[in-house]
Tab-separated table of C-alpha atoms and ligand atoms in Angstrom:
chain	number	residue	atom	x	y	z
A	1	MET	CA	139.412	174.973	39.238
A	2	ASP	CA	140.207	174.142	42.821
A	3	VAL	CA	143.191	171.821	42.703
A	4	LEU	CA	143.301	171.918	46.485
A	5	ALA	CA	139.748	170.668	46.893
A	6	THR	CA	139.666	168.464	49.945
A	7	VAL	CA	138.617	164.877	49.528
A	8	ARG	CA	136.907	163.917	52.719
A	9	ALA	CA	136.904	160.431	54.113
A	10	SER	CA	133.489	158.846	54.269
A	11	GLY	CA	134.432	155.759	56.304
A	12	THR	CA	132.007	154.880	59.039
A	13	ILE	CA	133.062	154.113	62.598
A	14	TRP	CA	131.681	150.709	63.455
A	15	ILE	CA	130.822	150.067	67.077
A	16	THR	CA	129.198	146.821	68.140
A	17	GLY	CA	126.228	146.737	70.518
A	18	MET	CA	128.422	145.283	73.250
A	19	GLU	CA	131.017	148.024	72.816
A	20	ARG	CA	128.321	150.694	72.912
A	21	ALA	CA	127.020	149.291	76.217
A	22	ASP	CA	130.560	149.273	77.604
A	23	ILE	CA	131.104	152.879	76.586
A	24	GLN	CA	127.822	153.949	78.176
A	25	LYS	CA	128.805	152.232	81.415
A	26	GLY	CA	132.216	153.876	81.273
A	27	ARG	CA	134.033	150.547	81.122
A	28	ILE	CA	136.147	151.494	78.144
A	29	HIS	CA	137.466	154.651	76.692
A	30	MET	CA	137.297	154.221	72.940
A	31	ALA	CA	140.169	156.560	72.190
A	32	GLN	CA	142.710	154.903	74.434
A	33	TYR	CA	143.935	152.646	71.643
A	34	PRO	CA	143.615	153.101	67.905
A	35	GLN	CA	140.833	151.375	66.033
A	36	TRP	CA	141.797	148.149	64.355
A	37	SER	CA	141.612	148.051	60.548
A	38	TYR	CA	143.608	146.772	57.593
A	39	SER	CA	145.022	148.601	54.591
A	40	GLN	CA	147.658	147.805	52.010
A	41	SER	CA	149.905	150.593	53.298
A	42	ARG	CA	149.667	149.109	56.793
A	43	ALA	CA	150.754	145.722	55.418
A	44	ASN	CA	153.646	147.351	53.533
A	45	MET	CA	154.916	149.014	56.711
A	46	PHE	CA	154.471	145.779	58.667
A	47	ASP	CA	156.769	144.065	56.139
A	48	GLU	CA	159.251	146.909	56.037
A	49	CYS	CA	160.021	147.355	59.739
A	50	LEU	CA	158.042	146.237	62.778
A	51	ARG	CA	159.350	149.076	64.951
A	52	LYS	CA	158.303	151.638	62.375
A	53	TYR	CA	154.887	149.942	62.273
A	54	TYR	CA	154.632	150.277	66.048
A	55	TYR	CA	155.602	153.951	66.055
A	56	HIS	CA	153.169	154.788	63.262
A	57	TYR	CA	150.095	152.758	64.261
A	58	TYR	CA	150.406	152.653	68.062
A	59	GLY	CA	153.129	154.884	69.518
A	60	ALA	CA	151.829	158.045	67.846
A	61	HIS	CA	148.213	157.447	68.881
A	62	ASN	CA	146.758	160.305	70.948
A	63	GLY	CA	149.936	162.348	70.357
A	64	TRP	CA	147.720	165.191	69.112
A	65	LYS	CA	146.420	165.659	72.678
A	66	THR	CA	149.338	167.789	73.759
A	67	GLU	CA	147.755	168.481	77.180
A	68	SER	CA	147.457	164.847	78.239
A	69	ALA	CA	149.784	162.795	76.004
A	70	ASP	CA	153.313	162.019	77.112
A	71	GLU	CA	156.311	163.559	75.420
A	72	MET	CA	157.078	160.503	73.285
A	73	GLN	CA	153.519	160.212	71.974
A	74	VAL	CA	153.573	163.885	70.951
A	75	ARG	CA	156.942	163.471	69.272
A	76	LEU	CA	155.941	160.304	67.405
A	77	TYR	CA	152.690	161.879	66.274
A	78	ARG	CA	154.601	164.842	64.903
A	79	LEU	CA	157.113	162.642	63.104
A	80	LYS	CA	154.294	160.556	61.684
A	81	GLN	CA	153.046	163.688	59.880
A	82	LEU	CA	156.337	164.216	58.021
A	83	SER	CA	155.953	164.020	54.282
A	84	ASN	CA	158.524	163.860	51.492
A	85	LEU	CA	158.838	165.212	47.974
A	86	TYR	CA	157.635	162.022	46.296
A	87	LEU	CA	154.589	161.804	48.543
A	88	VAL	CA	153.685	165.458	48.057
A	89	PHE	CA	154.123	165.129	44.317
A	90	GLY	CA	152.074	161.903	44.135
A	91	ASP	CA	149.292	163.563	46.105
A	92	LEU	CA	149.289	166.669	43.903
A	93	ALA	CA	149.302	164.603	40.705
A	94	HIS	CA	146.296	162.638	41.964
A	95	ARG	CA	144.490	165.882	42.795
A	96	MET	CA	145.313	167.173	39.328
A	97	CYS	CA	143.706	164.072	37.772
A	98	GLU	CA	140.742	164.350	40.109
A	99	SER	CA	140.257	167.985	39.271
A	100	ALA	CA	140.448	167.394	35.494
A	101	VAL	CA	137.998	164.470	35.701
A	102	ARG	CA	135.574	166.467	37.846
A	103	SER	CA	135.702	169.384	35.382
A	104	ARG	CA	134.850	166.985	32.585
A	105	GLY	CA	132.011	165.492	34.687
A	106	ASP	CA	130.638	168.990	35.332
A	107	GLY	CA	130.710	169.780	31.600
A	108	LYS	CA	133.441	172.415	32.036
A	109	PRO	CA	136.375	172.814	29.647
A	110	LYS	CA	139.392	170.751	30.594
A	111	PRO	CA	142.110	172.699	32.444
A	112	ARG	CA	145.039	173.532	30.170
A	113	GLU	CA	148.227	171.483	30.560
A	114	ALA	CA	150.365	174.577	31.193
A	115	PHE	CA	147.968	175.668	33.938
A	116	LEU	CA	148.068	172.236	35.595
A	117	GLU	CA	151.850	172.097	35.470
A	118	GLN	CA	152.224	175.611	36.879
A	119	THR	CA	149.718	174.876	39.649
A	120	MET	CA	151.622	171.751	40.616
A	121	ARG	CA	154.908	173.639	40.669
A	122	ASP	CA	153.381	176.411	42.797
A	123	LEU	CA	152.029	173.914	45.307
A	124	LEU	CA	155.354	172.075	45.464
A	125	ASN	CA	157.067	175.414	46.117
A	126	GLN	CA	154.544	176.122	48.846
A	127	ALA	CA	155.356	172.751	50.491
A	128	TYR	CA	159.030	173.630	50.289
A	129	LYS	CA	158.518	177.074	51.833
A	130	GLU	CA	156.347	175.742	54.675
A	131	SER	CA	159.074	173.227	55.441
A	132	MET	CA	161.490	176.070	56.139
A	133	ASP	CA	159.472	177.011	59.225
A	134	PRO	CA	159.853	174.153	61.719
A	135	GLU	CA	158.337	176.144	64.598
A	136	GLN	CA	155.005	176.582	62.853
A	137	TRP	CA	155.027	172.913	61.889
A	138	ARG	CA	155.705	171.863	65.479
A	139	LEU	CA	152.648	173.836	66.571
A	140	ASN	CA	150.388	172.413	63.885
A	141	PRO	CA	151.969	169.286	62.356
A	142	LYS	CA	148.727	167.923	60.920
A	143	ASN	CA	147.926	170.973	58.835
A	144	ARG	CA	151.373	172.226	57.861
A	145	THR	CA	153.788	170.489	55.519
A	146	MET	CA	157.263	169.456	56.597
A	147	LEU	CA	159.341	167.604	54.043
A	148	SER	CA	161.489	164.937	55.678
A	149	GLU	CA	164.325	165.787	53.259
A	150	ILE	CA	164.454	169.268	54.815
A	151	TYR	CA	163.714	168.207	58.390
A	152	TYR	CA	166.569	165.696	58.358
A	153	GLY	CA	168.823	167.734	56.060
A	154	ASP	CA	169.071	164.883	53.525
A	155	ASP	CA	171.585	165.311	50.727
A	156	THR	CA	169.018	163.803	48.313
A	157	LEU	CA	167.015	167.050	48.287
A	158	SER	CA	168.373	168.752	45.160
A	159	ASP	CA	168.316	165.539	43.077
A	160	ARG	CA	164.756	164.910	44.136
A	161	VAL	CA	163.659	168.450	43.315
A	162	ALA	CA	165.061	168.019	39.776
A	163	THR	CA	163.334	164.625	39.386
A	164	ILE	CA	160.016	165.977	40.593
A	165	LYS	CA	160.133	168.944	38.216
A	166	GLU	CA	160.635	166.589	35.274
A	167	ARG	CA	157.871	164.311	36.471
A	168	ALA	CA	155.418	167.186	36.902
A	169	GLY	CA	155.897	168.122	33.235
A	170	ALA	CA	155.584	164.534	31.977
A	171	CYS	CA	152.486	163.744	34.034
A	172	THR	CA	150.552	166.822	32.939
A	173	ARG	CA	151.514	166.249	29.297
A	174	ASN	CA	150.406	162.618	29.398
A	175	LEU	CA	147.139	162.932	31.328
A	176	TYR	CA	145.089	163.943	28.274
A	177	GLN	CA	146.711	161.241	26.144
A	178	THR	CA	145.643	158.378	28.393
A	179	LEU	CA	143.133	155.742	27.355
A	180	THR	CA	141.082	156.736	30.404
A	181	TRP	CA	140.776	160.346	29.262
A	182	GLU	CA	139.841	159.173	25.762
A	183	ASP	CA	137.195	156.920	27.298
A	184	LEU	CA	135.815	159.676	29.535
A	185	SER	CA	135.479	161.976	26.551
A	186	ARG	CA	132.799	159.677	25.178
A	187	ALA	CA	129.307	160.652	26.225
A	188	SER	CA	128.370	157.073	27.096
A	189	THR	CA	130.586	156.722	30.170
A	190	SER	CA	129.388	157.514	33.679
A	191	ILE	CA	131.639	158.270	36.623
A	192	LEU	CA	130.825	156.252	39.760
A	193	GLU	CA	133.523	157.233	42.266
A	194	ILE	CA	136.471	159.598	42.416
A	195	GLU	CA	138.937	159.247	45.282
A	196	LYS	CA	136.204	158.070	47.626
A	197	TRP	CA	137.008	156.228	50.838
A	198	ASP	CA	134.985	153.155	51.703
A	199	THR	CA	135.432	149.970	53.656
A	200	MET	CA	134.726	146.297	53.133
A	201	LEU	CA	134.711	143.549	55.720
A	202	LEU	CA	137.273	140.777	55.316
A	203	HIS	CA	138.183	138.211	57.991
A	204	ASP	CA	136.080	140.271	60.474
A	205	THR	CA	138.267	143.300	59.806
A	206	ARG	CA	137.501	146.619	58.188
A	207	VAL	CA	139.579	146.947	55.037
A	208	TYR	CA	139.934	150.454	53.632
A	209	VAL	CA	139.553	151.010	49.896
A	210	LYS	CA	139.936	154.212	47.901
A	211	MET	CA	140.042	154.003	44.138
A	212	ASP	CA	141.440	156.888	42.140
A	213	LEU	CA	138.578	156.642	39.679
A	214	LEU	CA	135.737	154.239	38.955
A	215	TYR	CA	133.516	154.559	35.917
A	216	ARG	CA	130.986	152.555	33.960
A	217	ARG	CA	131.135	151.974	30.242
A	218	ARG	CA	128.121	151.848	27.985
A	219	ASN	CA	128.425	148.040	27.741
A	220	GLY	CA	127.993	147.833	31.544
A	221	ASN	CA	131.642	147.083	32.312
A	222	ILE	CA	133.124	148.929	35.267
A	223	VAL	CA	136.665	150.299	34.993
A	224	ILE	CA	138.926	150.744	38.031
A	225	VAL	CA	141.603	153.332	37.270
A	226	ASP	CA	144.816	153.629	39.243
A	227	TRP	CA	146.989	156.649	38.409
A	228	LYS	CA	150.675	155.958	38.902
A	229	THR	CA	153.249	158.731	39.051
A	230	GLY	CA	156.322	156.537	39.575
A	231	LYS	CA	157.973	153.786	37.611
A	232	GLU	CA	156.019	150.910	36.099
A	233	ASP	CA	155.469	147.982	38.418
A	234	ASP	CA	153.304	144.875	38.720
A	235	PHE	CA	149.658	144.724	39.698
A	236	SER	CA	149.428	144.873	43.445
A	237	ASP	CA	147.152	143.041	45.852
A	238	GLN	CA	145.490	146.397	46.389
A	239	LEU	CA	143.980	146.340	42.907
A	240	MET	CA	142.593	142.833	43.418
A	241	LEU	CA	140.968	144.054	46.631
A	242	TYR	CA	139.391	146.902	44.669
A	243	ALA	CA	137.953	144.342	42.226
A	244	ALA	CA	136.542	142.345	45.165
A	245	TYR	CA	134.991	145.545	46.556
A	246	VAL	CA	133.455	146.538	43.197
A	247	ARG	CA	132.000	143.069	42.699
A	248	GLU	CA	130.366	143.169	46.111
A	249	HIS	CA	129.307	146.810	46.104
A	250	TYR	CA	128.051	147.128	42.512
A	251	ARG	CA	126.941	143.514	42.062
A	252	VAL	CA	128.821	142.876	38.834
A	253	PRO	CA	130.732	139.718	37.884
A	254	LEU	CA	134.539	139.859	37.784
A	255	GLU	CA	134.533	139.457	33.979
A	256	GLN	CA	132.895	142.874	33.767
A	257	ILE	CA	135.420	144.627	35.988
A	258	GLU	CA	138.426	146.049	34.156
A	259	ILE	CA	141.466	147.062	36.191
A	260	ARG	CA	143.611	149.670	34.503
A	261	VAL	CA	146.872	151.193	35.692
A	262	GLU	CA	147.732	154.463	33.978
A	263	TYR	CA	151.441	155.308	34.140
A	264	LEU	CA	151.401	159.072	33.856
A	265	LEU	CA	155.169	159.346	33.512
A	266	THR	CA	155.244	157.374	30.270
A	267	GLY	CA	151.652	157.659	29.096
A	268	LYS	CA	151.400	153.849	28.930
A	269	HIS	CA	148.844	151.693	30.647
A	270	LYS	CA	148.264	148.075	31.648
A	271	GLU	CA	144.907	146.353	31.878
A	272	PHE	CA	143.817	143.280	33.740
A	273	ILE	CA	140.720	141.281	34.619
A	274	ALA	CA	140.888	139.527	37.983
A	275	THR	CA	139.880	135.869	38.209
A	276	GLU	CA	138.250	134.015	41.107
A	277	GLU	CA	141.683	132.526	41.784
A	278	ASP	CA	143.270	136.011	42.022
A	279	ILE	CA	140.656	137.145	44.508
A	280	ARG	CA	140.956	133.963	46.559
A	281	LYS	CA	144.742	134.385	46.734
A	282	VAL	CA	144.594	138.019	47.761
A	283	GLU	CA	141.966	137.337	50.416
A	284	GLU	CA	144.125	134.547	51.804
A	285	ASN	CA	147.128	136.830	51.776
A	286	VAL	CA	145.231	139.550	53.646
A	287	GLY	CA	144.088	136.886	56.122
A	288	ARG	CA	147.717	135.945	56.834
A	289	TYR	CA	148.664	139.591	57.409
A	290	ILE	CA	145.711	140.099	59.721
A	291	GLU	CA	146.662	137.031	61.734
A	292	GLU	CA	150.274	138.196	62.071
A	293	MET	CA	149.273	141.754	62.940
A	294	ARG	CA	146.840	140.493	65.558
A	295	SER	CA	149.595	138.410	67.130
A	296	CYS	CA	151.243	141.759	67.982
A	297	VAL	CA	148.403	142.932	70.197
A	298	ALA	CA	148.013	141.997	73.845
A	299	ASP	CA	144.268	142.550	73.712
A	300	GLU	CA	142.371	142.155	70.431
A	301	TYR	CA	139.177	143.668	71.795
A	302	TYR	CA	140.788	147.037	72.528
A	303	ASN	CA	143.614	146.694	69.989
A	304	ARG	CA	146.090	147.209	72.816
A	305	PRO	CA	149.596	146.514	71.506
A	306	LYS	CA	152.201	144.336	73.169
A	307	ASP	CA	155.205	146.065	74.648
A	308	MET	CA	157.285	148.072	72.169
A	309	SER	CA	160.176	145.609	72.579
A	310	TYR	CA	158.007	143.003	70.826
A	311	PHE	CA	158.168	145.119	67.651
A	312	THR	CA	161.688	144.292	66.536
A	313	PRO	CA	163.468	146.992	64.542
A	314	MET	CA	164.343	145.764	61.031
A	315	PRO	CA	166.962	148.270	59.901
A	316	SER	CA	168.009	148.370	56.243
A	317	HIS	CA	169.324	151.145	54.035
A	318	ARG	CA	166.099	151.121	52.047
A	319	ALA	CA	163.782	151.258	55.087
A	320	CYS	CA	165.787	153.655	57.260
A	321	ARG	CA	166.735	156.095	54.482
A	322	ASP	CA	163.263	157.634	54.346
A	323	CYS	CA	161.913	156.558	57.736
A	324	ASN	CA	160.103	159.371	59.520
A	325	PHE	CA	161.180	158.016	62.902
A	326	ARG	CA	164.959	158.105	62.389
A	327	GLU	CA	165.204	160.754	65.094
A	328	VAL	CA	163.930	158.452	67.852
A	329	CYS	CA	165.276	155.126	66.620
A	330	SER	CA	168.726	154.062	67.773
A	331	GLU	CA	168.710	151.088	65.382
A	332	ARG	CA	168.614	153.149	62.218
A	333	ILE	CA	171.198	152.574	59.514
A	334	VAL	CA	172.588	155.857	58.248
B	401	SF4	S1	164.958	153.974	61.490
B	401	SF4	FE1	165.067	151.989	60.452
B	401	SF4	S2	165.041	150.466	62.126
B	401	SF4	FE2	164.329	152.414	62.977
B	401	SF4	S3	162.100	152.360	62.848
B	401	SF4	FE3	162.867	153.378	61.008
B	401	SF4	S4	163.055	151.744	59.473
B	401	SF4	FE4	162.921	150.776	61.467
């Protein structure tokens, strides 16, 4: 089993005819500014702190071009790549689920719980060890791991390590007890998507979607599965967007789309069927975000941002505590 199997993005780059003509005539350089798109994580950061949003989505752009980018771009790009223990763990747990589901789809025996738990622990240790070598990370920040807890010397490190170890055990124990696993064990289910990137168009904007798992039941219903490795929370707008995507992409009515959140820490799950009203509300909400985000750009065509001073820092203990950009932000709350 390859727990480290890479899931590649399959999103398409959309270029209009007019843009293509401009590129051919050398009028624009497509890489000068980042491409405009919407995602739930972008909206979350926009709400959390505008300055952080600027650093992440604009300031860091092109910072990988160390020959031509300025010092700040390179620094922001590097900081953008920082991870943390919860993120690394969440990613590994999702890969564990993906790997188990793929094994089942390929007709192979399911990986043993002890093996999954040990593999997760080994990979967490590897992330920890890599983080002890800042020089290597500086040279290759995209492909090396640097935990922000280590980079910034946070005193939360040992507590987090203990929490993550507990969670790794609980998640591997509960995976095979979930309703989803029980469902997949029936011969009549067919897997449609696993961790696959796609886009849908909303308010003239590309919206990224990536469901953890999508499968079809014998009765024709489609189930959207969202693995959660943290505490139980409410259904997010993200899941409603997934339902809108599935309806459009697979041409099924909302009544036949089941949204299920599997809480791997507790082994519990919640299920939901989105209504027309839910979808309307979420699309309106996304529309408001898009409008506000677009008000932060000086030029919508190129997605050129306004001056950094327009992106007001919004310091708070919660936002600054884990912010990757603490090093460059004088407004941070410590
Ligand atoms: S350190 Fe705080 S104020 Fe500064 S960018 Fe990060 S979240 Fe915003």
